[in-house]
């Protein structure tokens, strides 16, 4: 009986811990399936042993609802992130690029605060809030409409006069500092853990499953941009005013200035005065005010060229270094991680910081008990930037880099070109082997649900999984016997694994984890090399002649294929039916060479990214606005009238997705 009680307590602790990570820290440490498994097991035990029921159990908190995922939907217009600058030199470099691009110096900037919260994208049509998505990966976000409807500063219906417009409006969900303090006071009074900071609480709150709980959080929505083909307005600052008229909450801090000097003054002013604001910002955003110029400048693959953020230097604090652990990553790189005396920086407690590399550690000559300067910048993991020379530990305690791998005791190796030492035991070093499997099943590679990080670790330790080929040779009878696993999850796992065999050559190539062959390199490679066998026989010279493949990557590819173990794994994967050649139907062609396309609207059978891919794989180019040079406008549903009109005026052919496929087949 005691055992059962203990098991129940363990499960409660574990689930509470994951709830804390998920809701408060906005971190997903285990997959939803794994989380549900824990919860199901706890519900089952609590039902079978009612004597151990407890109203504080996490099974009561989530209202019995298991974590059903939010639906992922595509944004009508992609949500880009912002390029960051930290200095006036970087700012000027951006300004010079803009001037060069649009060819004049006489234009306006709209300077705004960069609200520190969670971004959302609201779609309105015929005066009604249709849906609200998180930013997600920029193309697709989670549909959290239900939760957003609980936020009073998000209008559900607009005034009559705005009924005709269809638009996306982007904003940031934030919590005011005083509301945050009140919320935490209430939590403390109730014996609950206080939240870390407003930003994480806001982003955790909008992703909660229980909308009633969301309604109790003091969330607000600040709006900062409208995207629409429907609203003809010339300046961004005017759009902000329209948003205000519509009833949105657009804070009044923006300033329109007409010189880079004016921009710098705005930056300086808020650097000094940001502490007086009733909410948190992490910088300011500078946008080119005229929409026409914005369109001319367009986007890189990640950022608009017409906007940039200026981030304020992070707070920098000294704390005592307790020890250094040496982590072994997927590639075998050994990275030093500092364990610190906990310190509160920008609202959150920091206990660990990264040192990035051996080289950096050497430079700092760290000793135990040193006071190190810790900075929390844009990155999630804080970093050590220096030492307080006045307060050093004793010289005997200088931290020495290990000579052998802390995980497998193998020899370490450092190449001149690298900042890190690497464990040479490629095959059997546990974190490397596990990391390769985790990478292989990850979303952008084989995307196998049901094989979360924890499960992979467990299967590795049980000897079920040693390399990526073992994934296709699992014994599901054995798996269903693992405690807490069950037949159903074994079945789901099998289904996910079988389905993954249909993935394209590109996904497989990315998944097998050749060093430096990331997602983008793998896409480039398949354009030139249509099978793994051809790739395996190429030399450094021919590999480096491929676009974007440098010497380092080329050498890494050659090294990979000269290792007999890799060849054996690939042969096994082939025998399981994975795709190692580029099939004709997803092949590239030159059919669209020299043709320029503009994509607009929402499509039925493809995402906008897929349409773009199809065009590019077949030699076409995609641009963001319709001009005389455009050959085709690929029009989906809900396409805005202005693009259609321009295309009609200029005599650009307007085609749909079916016509596009016809063009290349
Ligand atoms: P980053 O997350 O660093 O790529 O910065 C982009 C994010 O900044 C956007 O997704 C918004 O959520 C956020 N943001 C906050 N305030 C603004 C603003 N005034 N204009 C544009 N983006 C903003
Ligand atoms: Zn090792």
PDB file of C-alpha atoms and ligand atoms in Angstrom, residues 79-84 86 111-120 135 170-174 222-225 236 240 281-287 302-303 306-309 311 378, ligand 1:
ATOM      1  CA  UNK A  79       4.333  36.545 -38.877  1.00  0.00           C
ATOM      2  CA  UNK A  80       7.952  37.495 -39.069  1.00  0.00           C
ATOM      3  CA  UNK A  81      10.262  38.183 -36.189  1.00  0.00           C
ATOM      4  CA  UNK A  82      12.364  41.325 -35.928  1.00  0.00           C
ATOM      5  CA  UNK A  83      16.041  41.756 -36.608  1.00  0.00           C
ATOM      6  CA  UNK A  84      17.749  42.937 -33.430  1.00  0.00           C
ATOM      7  CA  UNK A  86      22.081  46.628 -29.755  1.00  0.00           C
ATOM      8  CA  UNK A 111       9.222  54.551 -33.281  1.00  0.00           C
ATOM      9  CA  UNK A 112       7.373  52.294 -30.845  1.00  0.00           C
ATOM     10  CA  UNK A 113       7.981  50.480 -27.611  1.00  0.00           C
ATOM     11  CA  UNK A 114       8.703  46.784 -27.814  1.00  0.00           C
ATOM     12  CA  UNK A 115       6.213  45.264 -25.404  1.00  0.00           C
ATOM     13  CA  UNK A 116       7.584  42.208 -23.656  1.00  0.00           C
ATOM     14  CA  UNK A 117       4.894  39.541 -23.715  1.00  0.00           C
ATOM     15  CA  UNK A 118       3.539  36.911 -26.074  1.00  0.00           C
ATOM     16  CA  UNK A 119       2.594  37.753 -29.646  1.00  0.00           C
ATOM     17  CA  UNK A 120      -0.810  36.964 -31.074  1.00  0.00           C
ATOM     18  CA  UNK A 135       2.868  33.328 -33.540  1.00  0.00           C
ATOM     19  CA  UNK A 170      -1.066  41.758 -34.434  1.00  0.00           C
ATOM     20  CA  UNK A 171      -0.484  42.408 -30.786  1.00  0.00           C
ATOM     21  CA  UNK A 172       1.270  41.407 -27.644  1.00  0.00           C
ATOM     22  CA  UNK A 173      -0.405  39.851 -24.607  1.00  0.00           C
ATOM     23  CA  UNK A 174       1.066  41.445 -21.514  1.00  0.00           C
ATOM     24  CA  UNK A 222      -1.525  45.795 -26.861  1.00  0.00           C
ATOM     25  CA  UNK A 223      -1.874  46.087 -30.626  1.00  0.00           C
ATOM     26  CA  UNK A 224       0.918  47.251 -32.924  1.00  0.00           C
ATOM     27  CA  UNK A 225       0.094  46.452 -36.539  1.00  0.00           C
ATOM     28  CA  UNK A 236       1.853  52.856 -40.432  1.00  0.00           C
ATOM     29  CA  UNK A 240      -2.362  52.603 -35.509  1.00  0.00           C
ATOM     30  CA  UNK A 281       9.515  46.460 -22.487  1.00  0.00           C
ATOM     31  CA  UNK A 282      12.674  44.877 -23.802  1.00  0.00           C
ATOM     32  CA  UNK A 283      13.532  47.574 -26.299  1.00  0.00           C
ATOM     33  CA  UNK A 284      11.975  49.710 -28.978  1.00  0.00           C
ATOM     34  CA  UNK A 285      10.867  48.960 -32.529  1.00  0.00           C
ATOM     35  CA  UNK A 286      11.671  51.284 -35.420  1.00  0.00           C
ATOM     36  CA  UNK A 287       9.502  51.014 -38.513  1.00  0.00           C
ATOM     37  CA  UNK A 302      13.017  35.878 -41.316  1.00  0.00           C
ATOM     38  CA  UNK A 303      12.568  39.605 -40.898  1.00  0.00           C
ATOM     39  CA  UNK A 306      11.497  47.867 -43.057  1.00  0.00           C
ATOM     40  CA  UNK A 307      11.607  47.405 -39.300  1.00  0.00           C
ATOM     41  CA  UNK A 308      14.204  46.684 -36.688  1.00  0.00           C
ATOM     42  CA  UNK A 309      14.254  46.372 -32.943  1.00  0.00           C
ATOM     43  CA  UNK A 311      17.171  45.978 -27.573  1.00  0.00           C
ATOM     44  CA  UNK A 378      17.760  37.960 -25.666  1.00  0.00           C
TER      45      UNK A 378
HETATM   46  P1  LIG B   1      11.451  38.967 -31.676  1.00  0.00           P
HETATM   47  O1  LIG B   1      10.558  38.115 -30.782  1.00  0.00           O
HETATM   48  O2  LIG B   1      12.679  39.461 -30.989  1.00  0.00           O
HETATM   49  O3  LIG B   1      11.663  38.370 -33.017  1.00  0.00           O
HETATM   50  O4  LIG B   1      10.622  40.309 -31.934  1.00  0.00           O
HETATM   51  C1  LIG B   1       9.440  40.270 -32.630  1.00  0.00           C
HETATM   52  C2  LIG B   1       8.296  40.355 -31.685  1.00  0.00           C
HETATM   53  O5  LIG B   1       8.295  41.584 -30.992  1.00  0.00           O
HETATM   54  C3  LIG B   1       6.975  40.353 -32.382  1.00  0.00           C
HETATM   55  O6  LIG B   1       6.551  39.049 -32.682  1.00  0.00           O
HETATM   56  C4  LIG B   1       6.072  41.006 -31.375  1.00  0.00           C
HETATM   57  O7  LIG B   1       5.512  40.001 -30.580  1.00  0.00           O
HETATM   58  C5  LIG B   1       6.999  41.797 -30.481  1.00  0.00           C
HETATM   59  N1  LIG B   1       6.658  43.214 -30.412  1.00  0.00           N
HETATM   60  C6  LIG B   1       6.440  43.898 -29.269  1.00  0.00           C
HETATM   61  N2  LIG B   1       6.159  45.165 -29.508  1.00  0.00           N
HETATM   62  C7  LIG B   1       6.155  45.340 -30.854  1.00  0.00           C
HETATM   63  C8  LIG B   1       5.922  46.455 -31.714  1.00  0.00           C
HETATM   64  N3  LIG B   1       5.648  47.661 -31.238  1.00  0.00           N
HETATM   65  N4  LIG B   1       6.003  46.246 -33.042  1.00  0.00           N
HETATM   66  C9  LIG B   1       6.319  45.027 -33.530  1.00  0.00           C
HETATM   67  N5  LIG B   1       6.553  43.941 -32.778  1.00  0.00           N
HETATM   68  C10 LIG B   1       6.480  44.087 -31.434  1.00  0.00           C
END
